Amino acid sequence: MSDVIHLLPDAVANQIAAGEVIQRPASILKELVENAIDADATIIKVVIADAGRTLVQVTDNGKGMSATDARMAFERHATSKIKEAQDLFSIRTMGFRGEALASIASVAQVEMRTRREEDELGTFIEIAGNRVFKQETVQCDKGTSMLVKNLFFNVPARRRFLKSDNVEKNHLLQEFYRIALVYPDVEFLFYDQDEEIFNLPVSNTKLRIEHIFGSTKKKMNQQLLSIETETNLVNIKGFIGKPEYAQKQSHQYFFVNGRFMRHPYFYKAVLTAYDQLIQPTESPSFFIFFEADPQTIDINIHPTKTEIKFENEQAIWSILSATVKEALGKFNIIPSIDFDREGVPDIPVLRSDKEIVQPKTSFNPAYNPFGNTAYKRPSIDWNDLYKDFEGEKKNQEVMSGQHDTAPIFESKFEDAYENSGHFFQLKNRYIITSVKSGMLMIDQRNAHIRVLFDQFMKEIQHKRGMSQQLLFPESLQLMPDDYLFFEQIKSELRYVGFEFASEDGDKYLYQVTGIPAQLQSASSTVTLLNDIIDRVKHATGDVVAVIHEQIALSLAESAAIHAGQVLEKEAMTELVERLFACPIHNHTPDGKKIMAIWTEEEIKSRF
Ligand code: ADP
Ligand code: MG
């Protein structure tokens, strides 16, 4: 038989690449405006027609191209922005793949006019489906004008995938905002055919937000609080919406080094800060700009993905959440007790002859979370206990990945934790004890979840969970699409003590014959397993870490004590000791607060 492998003709290869980069008119807008920014333009004009189907035009006053470069620009992997692989780690431009123009030209009709400042005449190129129809010298303004007509003129199938005009327009606007918000020092114009949609003068970030999202009725300016934090890991700047302006539909933008990004994990950090301040059905607006060393972020190699991974995600989570909380707190928005009201000490009866003083939030602006606070661990054998964890601490931080907070803020509590050994249980729900700085209150269930989570993680990593045999095995019937996930995590489940027997003839049916020794009862085993499968299915990030973490979390949640459970003194002591032996002990793995401190001052101010 003759050989079967052959190279795809360029036109076909380009169309495939285009599928990655150019999915809809908004992708064209993004690529062209990014190129204009990279060319140092100070004025960028966008014109669209028919929701971008028939026209997306971007004109800039940037540096333009020489005649040769103008032609080269449409070749695949032709770029002026990186030279070698190493450059990938220090990218400061929006583009770098050199694929956009080639992709656009393979699925649309393109006319380009471009001139450099130093050239008298510019270049005109007409290209469609990757075929150059015309290249000539023309008179034109300095800068570049790209006119992209009839997207997917040669790929009707792709055309059919486009959505309604409204949807496509919304995509176009979103791409536009994502760039315009980052470059307030660039003037932007946006036209839908002849209609001016935006005319954004050079301004600052706050005004740019106002110009884009504000209206005479709804002044954005008054709704925003500014945030700013500089650390050696990351600088965070931007604006967050005051809680009272939270809406069902809000404007939420994260940027890193000038690129828009999605970051569900950081999103949670922001939401956590608003906890109790807004209705669950509402969400706050925010425009948060991160600056990080490009070496510490995983620049999204995939052209259309906006998820970005940071090297120090947990630490940044804490910094972000503290930054947002501080801004909310400064404006007296966070009540002084950021704890569930249920179960807090009874507030003394109000007396009419006494003035009511609003409790104040206090924070110490000089507090440096990175400072090397001397850490005093209580006596007993906790040091030994801790040693056990020490080696794994690093591992643990990596493993616990997305949902954990960094230990950098721990010192606050550790410092304060010079314990008297007296514990008191409040409402069968909280453990109260006296510490150096005041009163420490621990949520017993959350504390137990943390302790068990760490323990399960250890067992998974060391593959040494204890199992208890079930007298009556439970049947686990899997849905076909869960089956694959289950196969993926089965061995990890064994490490914590689950045992399974498969049924002959039905690969979707298993018998659960053993469960982890810590689980109190087998009754909810099947629900628990389904819960684990579900979590793993929806998790993002490093698969193995996520599997471990989700298994450990599900197990911890199902085995942990509940609110309402009476605890003897010994049980409280043990729980608190074990909690403080955990490298991270102020948050549960999914970010819930475990403890709160009432400082002496706060307590005094109540009397
Ligand atoms: P990339 O932006 O990844 O380099 P593109 O295909 O978007 O790849 O562009 C290819 C090259 O064409 C760029 O590297 C740049 O040199 C040049 N170019 C594209 N658009 C412009 C523009 N508006 N002004 C000046 N040069 C441009
Ligand atoms: Mg580009």
XYZ file of C-alpha atoms and ligand atoms in Angstrom:
635
model
C 0.000 0.000 0.000
C 1.175 3.457 -0.676
C 1.953 5.960 2.067
C -1.012 7.581 3.636
C 0.459 10.518 5.462
C 0.745 13.811 3.679
C 1.096 17.411 4.580
C -2.016 19.479 4.567
C -2.051 22.240 2.021
C -1.280 25.555 3.718
C -4.758 26.878 3.183
C -6.262 23.937 5.061
C -3.684 24.024 7.838
C -4.327 27.721 8.279
C -8.043 27.192 8.507
C -7.555 24.684 11.261
C -5.323 27.082 13.144
C -7.906 29.778 12.539
C -10.482 27.623 14.258
C -8.430 27.929 17.395
C -7.919 31.637 17.233
C -10.913 33.009 15.362
C -14.176 31.699 16.667
C -16.389 34.704 16.114
C -16.218 38.376 15.155
C -15.172 39.242 18.688
C -11.971 37.230 18.218
C -11.050 39.463 15.291
C -11.687 42.574 17.312
C -9.528 41.234 20.129
C -6.602 40.305 17.888
C -6.645 43.532 15.907
C -6.971 45.829 18.906
C -4.230 43.915 20.708
C -1.984 44.397 17.704
C -2.744 48.118 17.740
C -1.815 48.286 21.424
C 1.382 46.350 20.768
C 2.176 48.887 18.044
C 2.038 51.651 20.687
C -1.032 53.311 19.246
C -2.517 56.190 21.228
C -5.786 56.350 19.303
C -7.667 53.214 18.269
C -10.880 53.230 16.316
C -13.126 50.208 15.939
C -15.972 49.976 13.443
C -18.292 47.011 13.169
C -21.237 46.157 10.947
C -23.802 43.380 11.317
C -22.459 42.403 14.712
C -19.080 42.003 13.085
C -20.228 39.441 10.536
C -19.653 41.634 7.529
C -17.155 44.079 8.988
C -14.670 44.524 11.789
C -12.328 47.389 11.174
C -9.565 48.581 13.469
C -7.542 51.683 12.714
C -4.586 52.770 14.799
C -1.944 55.466 14.794
C 0.783 53.086 15.905
C 4.144 52.351 14.408
C 2.919 50.758 11.179
C 4.847 48.275 9.055
C 7.330 48.343 6.209
C 6.217 46.888 2.865
C 8.038 43.618 3.514
C 6.738 43.316 7.052
C 3.234 44.043 5.814
C 3.383 40.957 3.640
C 5.198 38.874 6.246
C 2.639 39.701 8.904
C 0.140 37.340 7.251
C 2.433 34.334 7.386
C 1.862 31.869 10.141
C 4.206 32.178 13.092
C 5.421 35.490 11.792
C 5.880 37.822 14.717
C 8.086 40.713 15.701
C 7.396 40.119 19.375
C 9.440 37.139 20.423
C 12.622 35.704 19.049
C 13.363 32.652 21.118
C 11.614 30.289 23.474
C 13.100 32.048 26.466
C 11.190 35.212 25.545
C 7.980 33.387 26.320
C 8.695 33.866 29.988
C 9.023 37.594 29.863
C 6.214 38.532 27.530
C 4.974 42.056 27.937
C 3.108 42.336 24.635
C -0.454 41.137 24.103
C 0.415 38.995 21.100
C 3.373 36.722 20.521
C 2.155 33.699 18.566
C 2.227 35.317 15.178
C -0.892 33.467 14.194
C -3.674 35.985 14.359
C -3.316 37.720 11.025
C -2.682 34.453 9.179
C -5.761 32.959 10.783
C -7.951 35.947 10.067
C -6.811 36.085 6.446
C -7.632 32.405 5.985
C -11.294 32.805 6.916
C -12.137 36.360 5.870
C -11.426 39.044 3.309
C -8.833 41.465 4.586
C -7.674 44.853 3.419
C -4.736 46.390 5.181
C -3.261 49.837 4.869
C -0.136 50.577 6.839
C 2.585 53.191 6.965
C 5.503 53.850 9.224
C 6.299 57.362 10.304
C 9.554 57.395 8.390
C 8.043 56.183 5.099
C 6.498 58.557 2.663
C 4.162 55.991 1.192
C 2.371 53.145 2.788
C 1.408 49.646 1.728
C -1.970 48.282 0.746
C -2.611 44.563 0.818
C -5.733 42.697 -0.114
C -5.826 39.100 0.953
C -8.617 36.551 1.296
C -8.601 32.863 2.127
C -4.842 33.277 2.386
C -4.517 34.358 -1.238
C -2.961 37.705 -1.858
C -4.997 39.561 -4.433
C -3.232 42.853 -4.394
C -0.208 44.511 -2.885
C 0.596 48.069 -3.836
C 2.019 51.293 -2.593
C -0.530 53.818 -1.438
C -0.892 57.069 0.332
C -2.232 56.602 3.816
C -2.025 57.868 7.368
C 0.694 56.792 9.713
C -0.321 53.627 11.498
C -2.347 50.654 10.399
C -5.890 50.140 9.290
C -7.215 46.590 9.100
C -10.513 45.957 7.456
C -11.886 42.467 7.889
C -14.929 41.650 5.796
C -17.274 38.699 5.573
C -15.984 36.410 8.243
C -16.175 32.729 7.274
C -17.044 33.628 3.688
C -15.311 30.397 2.689
C -16.430 28.226 5.626
C -20.233 28.364 5.616
C -20.450 25.723 8.330
C -18.651 28.001 10.772
C -20.912 30.878 9.845
C -23.884 28.872 11.000
C -22.371 28.514 14.446
C -22.495 32.216 15.061
C -25.197 33.327 17.457
C -27.778 36.065 17.226
C -26.659 39.629 16.583
C -27.202 40.530 20.206
C -25.043 37.730 21.462
C -22.267 38.453 18.972
C -22.395 42.159 19.753
C -22.130 41.400 23.410
C -19.014 39.336 22.741
C -17.559 42.205 20.735
C -18.202 44.642 23.551
C -16.743 42.319 26.161
C -13.507 41.982 24.199
C -13.454 45.729 23.765
C -13.931 46.414 27.495
C -11.247 43.932 28.446
C -8.699 45.982 26.536
C -10.086 49.489 26.970
C -10.141 49.071 30.767
C -6.441 48.293 30.852
C -5.369 51.214 28.653
C -7.016 54.395 29.881
C -4.065 56.270 28.377
C -5.216 55.228 24.922
C -8.155 56.957 23.258
C -10.768 54.535 21.966
C -13.611 55.044 19.543
C -16.217 52.410 18.847
C -18.753 52.630 16.052
C -21.558 50.339 15.009
C -21.693 51.377 11.366
C -22.286 55.123 11.676
C -23.479 55.107 15.216
C -20.981 56.118 17.850
C -21.142 53.643 20.740
C -18.109 54.779 22.698
C -15.844 57.729 22.606
C -13.368 57.166 25.389
C -10.918 60.006 25.923
C -7.529 59.512 27.531
C -8.145 59.366 31.276
C -7.388 57.225 34.313
C -8.725 53.837 35.278
C -11.532 55.095 37.457
C -12.781 57.486 34.832
C -12.423 54.863 32.159
C -14.705 52.602 34.193
C -17.109 55.507 34.564
C -17.034 56.246 30.843
C -17.719 52.658 29.917
C -20.199 51.522 32.536
C -21.542 54.699 34.080
C -24.544 56.658 32.981
C -26.108 59.902 34.073
C -28.506 57.907 36.172
C -25.939 55.559 37.555
C -22.671 57.184 38.476
C -20.084 54.443 38.772
C -17.650 56.787 40.464
C -19.516 56.899 43.723
C -19.972 53.182 43.788
C -16.299 52.282 43.768
C -13.730 51.868 46.491
C -10.120 51.807 45.492
C -7.802 49.038 46.546
C -4.051 48.884 46.486
C -1.526 46.489 47.932
C 2.096 45.977 47.162
C 3.859 42.815 48.193
C 6.858 41.058 46.819
C 4.659 38.362 45.313
C 2.156 40.529 43.596
C 0.847 44.074 43.388
C -2.886 44.468 43.421
C -4.656 47.636 42.376
C -8.069 48.583 41.213
C -11.596 49.202 42.306
C -14.299 47.247 43.997
C -17.977 48.050 44.192
C -19.546 49.095 47.451
C -21.756 46.301 48.710
C -24.931 48.357 48.497
C -24.462 48.552 44.749
C -24.145 44.819 44.279
C -26.513 43.591 41.626
C -27.565 40.467 39.916
C -25.592 41.602 36.903
C -22.320 43.155 37.833
C -19.066 44.021 36.118
C -16.316 41.699 37.177
C -12.842 41.961 35.761
C -9.525 40.503 36.759
C -6.411 41.442 34.846
C -2.878 40.252 35.203
C -0.052 42.232 33.662
C -2.540 43.958 31.416
C -4.343 40.847 30.237
C -7.855 39.939 31.106
C -8.083 36.698 33.016
C -10.663 34.464 34.542
C -9.819 33.129 37.934
C -12.554 31.278 39.780
C -10.337 30.750 42.788
C -9.500 34.430 43.199
C -13.122 35.214 42.498
C -13.939 33.272 45.599
C -11.458 35.330 47.586
C -13.312 38.474 46.565
C -16.697 36.980 47.318
C -15.525 35.766 50.708
C -14.675 39.332 51.622
C -18.224 40.383 50.787
C -19.669 37.541 52.765
C -22.659 38.704 54.828
C -22.536 42.115 53.187
C -24.525 41.277 50.104
C -27.447 39.038 49.278
C -26.572 35.599 47.985
C -28.342 36.410 44.725
C -26.244 39.515 44.123
C -22.639 39.914 43.249
C -20.250 42.828 43.544
C -18.567 44.646 40.695
C -14.806 44.705 40.675
C -11.959 45.758 38.445
C -8.833 44.234 39.871
C -5.426 44.535 38.288
C -2.636 42.209 39.326
C 0.976 42.852 38.505
C 3.225 39.851 38.912
C 6.610 38.826 37.694
C 5.892 37.131 34.335
C 8.106 34.280 35.483
C 5.640 33.416 38.210
C 2.579 33.099 36.025
C 1.776 30.539 33.452
C 1.043 32.697 30.459
C -1.788 31.053 28.640
C -0.209 29.358 25.749
C -3.630 28.579 24.364
C -4.774 31.551 22.318
C -8.369 31.714 23.432
C -8.143 30.616 27.027
C -8.289 33.269 29.678
C -7.489 31.072 32.673
C -4.106 31.845 34.115
C -2.192 29.942 36.717
C -0.054 31.661 39.332
C 2.864 30.075 41.061
C 1.754 31.306 44.480
C -1.956 31.038 44.207
C -2.706 30.394 47.845
C -0.631 33.275 49.086
C -2.163 35.617 46.537
C -5.595 34.392 47.582
C -4.926 35.593 51.089
C -3.433 38.867 49.980
C -6.374 39.533 47.702
C -8.967 38.654 50.270
C -7.238 40.795 52.901
C -6.948 43.694 50.458
C -10.627 43.625 49.602
C -11.619 43.178 53.231
C -9.467 46.070 54.262
C -11.039 48.352 51.682
C -14.501 47.326 52.792
C -13.502 47.646 56.428
C -11.917 51.071 56.048
C -15.149 52.423 54.791
C -16.823 51.103 57.856
C -18.734 48.595 55.922
C -17.690 45.431 57.636
C -19.265 45.116 61.056
C -16.750 44.619 63.801
C -17.772 41.035 64.296
C -17.295 39.228 61.072
C -18.768 36.110 62.492
C -22.048 34.386 62.343
C -24.300 36.338 64.684
C -25.897 33.203 65.903
C -24.153 32.009 68.993
C -22.096 35.085 69.798
C -22.090 36.137 73.444
C -25.323 37.765 74.505
C -25.207 41.481 73.982
C -26.070 43.398 77.153
C -29.501 44.901 77.301
C -29.536 48.425 75.945
C -30.214 51.184 78.419
C -31.993 54.298 77.386
C -29.725 56.567 79.418
C -26.628 55.376 77.589
C -25.498 56.558 74.254
C -25.213 53.809 71.692
C -21.764 53.671 70.206
C -21.273 51.948 66.935
C -18.634 49.252 67.177
C -15.522 50.108 65.251
C -13.356 48.022 63.027
C -9.792 48.186 64.051
C -6.876 47.150 61.990
C -3.230 47.701 62.313
C -1.839 49.409 59.213
C 1.683 48.600 60.333
C 0.954 44.913 60.456
C 3.201 43.101 58.053
C 1.938 39.668 57.173
C 5.343 38.724 55.879
C 7.113 39.794 59.007
C 8.929 37.093 60.814
C 6.848 37.069 63.922
C 8.344 34.936 66.611
C 6.146 31.968 66.794
C 5.450 30.529 70.203
C 3.971 27.147 70.151
C 2.343 25.956 73.328
C 4.265 23.453 75.360
C 2.932 19.889 75.588
C 4.243 17.715 72.778
C 2.944 19.833 69.992
C 6.337 20.458 68.623
C 6.756 16.779 68.002
C 3.338 16.591 66.568
C 4.165 19.422 64.277
C 7.390 17.839 63.116
C 5.384 15.109 61.640
C 3.664 17.597 59.419
C 6.641 19.761 58.715
C 8.045 17.563 56.010
C 4.740 17.422 54.346
C 3.938 21.024 54.738
C 5.332 21.930 51.398
C 3.773 19.008 49.745
C 0.562 19.742 51.461
C 0.433 23.282 50.222
C 0.924 22.121 46.713
C -1.520 19.311 47.015
C -4.225 21.309 48.589
C -3.998 23.509 45.546
C -6.900 25.653 44.571
C -8.952 25.795 47.671
C -6.509 26.588 50.328
C -5.270 29.727 51.849
C -1.637 30.371 52.361
C -0.016 30.086 55.703
C 1.417 33.585 55.540
C -1.467 35.032 57.449
C -1.281 32.322 59.987
C 1.277 34.061 62.086
C -1.408 36.383 63.331
C -3.120 33.570 65.110
C -0.081 31.588 66.009
C 1.389 34.612 67.624
C -1.680 35.113 69.637
C -2.072 31.557 70.596
C -0.599 31.363 74.008
C -3.277 29.317 75.513
C -4.484 28.932 79.047
C -5.729 25.409 78.518
C -9.239 26.418 79.527
C -11.887 25.730 76.983
C -15.504 26.582 77.045
C -18.123 25.464 74.592
C -20.687 27.973 73.450
C -24.055 26.918 72.024
C -22.549 23.486 71.410
C -20.986 25.009 68.395
C -17.999 27.174 69.229
C -14.982 26.576 71.395
C -13.892 29.642 73.290
C -10.562 30.132 74.922
C -8.468 32.951 76.232
C -5.394 33.908 74.224
C -2.736 36.555 74.528
C -4.513 39.166 72.508
C -8.026 38.495 73.721
C -10.657 35.879 73.148
C -10.342 33.189 70.551
C -13.437 31.524 69.204
C -13.227 28.399 67.117
C -15.957 26.929 64.998
C -15.827 23.303 66.066
C -17.085 21.776 62.856
C -14.834 23.810 60.593
C -11.885 23.067 62.860
C -12.593 19.367 62.679
C -12.947 19.496 58.907
C -9.489 21.039 58.674
C -7.948 18.457 60.988
C -9.521 15.548 59.161
C -8.735 16.994 55.770
C -5.061 17.164 56.599
C -5.178 13.665 57.972
C -6.905 12.254 54.898
C -4.496 14.063 52.626
C -1.638 12.417 54.476
C -3.236 9.040 54.188
C -3.814 9.475 50.496
C -0.251 10.566 49.946
C 1.119 7.711 51.993
C -1.490 5.299 50.740
C -2.208 4.015 54.166
C -5.817 4.644 55.116
C -7.496 2.242 57.510
C -10.486 0.403 56.241
C -13.509 -1.021 58.003
C -15.253 -3.905 56.311
C -18.935 -3.605 55.610
C -21.087 -6.489 56.694
C -23.585 -5.583 54.048
C -21.876 -4.175 50.981
C -23.506 -1.184 49.353
C -24.176 -1.137 45.621
C -22.720 1.709 43.675
C -24.442 2.129 40.328
C -22.564 4.532 38.109
C -23.824 6.564 35.222
C -21.785 5.871 32.097
C -20.183 9.292 32.111
C -19.318 9.077 35.800
C -17.732 5.734 35.197
C -14.652 7.270 33.593
C -14.128 9.627 36.464
C -14.601 6.830 38.894
C -11.968 4.721 37.173
C -9.624 7.681 37.442
C -10.013 8.041 41.176
C -10.568 4.461 42.265
C -7.045 3.792 43.394
C -6.919 7.064 45.299
C -10.117 6.048 47.044
C -8.505 2.773 48.043
C -5.704 4.660 49.711
C -8.119 6.190 52.180
C -9.796 2.918 53.003
C -12.517 2.312 50.455
C -12.755 -1.173 49.049
C -14.632 -2.147 45.946
C -15.636 -5.336 44.244
C -16.790 -5.225 40.670
C -19.803 -7.135 39.481
C -19.471 -9.602 36.685
C -21.061 -8.456 33.490
C -21.845 -4.914 34.524
C -18.932 -2.543 34.459
C -21.064 0.273 35.823
C -21.970 -1.611 38.973
C -19.685 -1.946 41.994
C -20.062 -3.270 45.501
C -18.562 -1.107 48.190
C -17.137 -3.633 50.621
C -15.034 -1.389 52.822
C -15.064 2.232 53.894
C -12.535 4.489 55.609
C -12.371 3.730 59.308
C -13.089 7.342 60.212
C -16.494 7.326 58.603
C -19.047 6.798 61.291
C -21.600 4.922 59.272
C -21.968 3.322 55.921
C -25.418 4.704 55.350
C -24.347 7.654 53.250
C -21.441 5.969 51.490
C -23.028 6.005 48.074
C -24.029 9.651 48.371
C -20.531 10.460 49.506
C -18.951 8.651 46.577
C -21.251 10.412 44.158
C -20.370 13.662 45.805
C -16.670 12.944 45.325
C -17.157 12.026 41.675
C -19.157 15.174 41.155
C -16.543 17.369 42.754
C -13.727 15.847 40.765
C -15.758 16.279 37.602
C -16.237 19.973 38.148
C -12.844 20.758 39.509
C -10.225 22.618 37.553
C -6.494 22.481 37.936
C -3.981 19.723 38.414
C -6.058 16.583 38.161
C -4.282 14.426 40.702
C -4.093 17.200 43.270
C -7.739 17.977 42.738
C -8.753 14.361 43.094
C -6.841 14.030 46.329
C -8.189 17.245 47.646
C -11.787 16.564 46.745
C -11.688 13.097 48.213
C -10.124 14.385 51.394
C -12.589 17.229 51.643
C -15.652 15.101 51.053
C -14.457 12.600 53.617
C -13.607 15.300 56.108
C -17.000 16.903 55.720
C -18.818 13.680 56.134
C -16.807 12.536 59.138
C -16.501 15.857 60.976
C -18.497 16.644 64.092
C -21.481 18.875 63.619
C -22.641 22.037 65.258
C -24.798 20.985 68.162
C -22.526 18.257 69.340
C -21.605 18.547 73.009
C -17.848 18.298 73.528
C -16.135 17.218 76.722
C -13.137 19.178 77.882
C -10.745 16.483 76.632
C -12.349 16.465 73.223
C -12.029 20.233 72.952
C -8.417 20.167 74.057
C -7.572 17.480 71.580
C -9.363 19.202 68.734
C -7.657 22.518 69.370
C -4.266 20.869 69.719
C -4.699 18.990 66.505
C -5.962 22.091 64.781
C -2.918 24.092 65.707
C -0.699 21.285 64.563
C -2.081 21.764 61.046
C 0.136 23.952 58.894
C -2.899 25.930 57.819
C -5.427 26.368 60.533
C -7.471 29.471 60.065
C -9.457 28.349 57.075
C -11.026 25.126 55.952
C -9.704 23.757 52.680
C -12.624 25.393 50.897
C -12.038 28.752 52.482
C -14.434 28.821 55.398
C -13.275 30.615 58.487
C -12.288 28.444 61.421
C -11.504 31.015 64.049
C -11.955 34.607 65.040
C -10.300 36.705 67.689
C -11.899 39.409 69.759
C -9.106 41.663 70.889
C -8.976 42.965 74.380
C -9.749 46.431 73.051
C -12.824 45.236 71.300
C -14.005 43.540 74.440
C -13.217 46.574 76.583
C -15.128 48.851 74.276
C -18.244 46.931 75.098
C -18.183 47.842 78.773
P 1.470 38.560 16.944
O 0.664 39.728 17.398
O 1.267 37.364 17.788
O 2.915 38.891 16.729
P -0.108 38.767 14.550
O -0.426 37.782 13.492
O -1.228 39.369 15.300
O 0.926 38.089 15.520
O 0.729 39.914 13.898
C 1.940 39.592 13.193
C 2.912 40.760 13.200
O 2.389 41.812 12.401
C 3.134 41.384 14.551
O 4.156 40.731 15.274
C 3.516 42.815 14.190
O 4.880 42.895 13.910
C 2.755 43.061 12.910
N 1.512 43.822 13.145
C 0.277 43.328 13.233
N -0.637 44.308 13.456
C 0.059 45.453 13.516
C -0.302 46.837 13.721
N -1.574 47.200 13.930
N 0.691 47.738 13.705
C 1.973 47.385 13.496
N 2.374 46.107 13.307
C 1.434 45.156 13.320
Mg -1.388 39.806 17.421
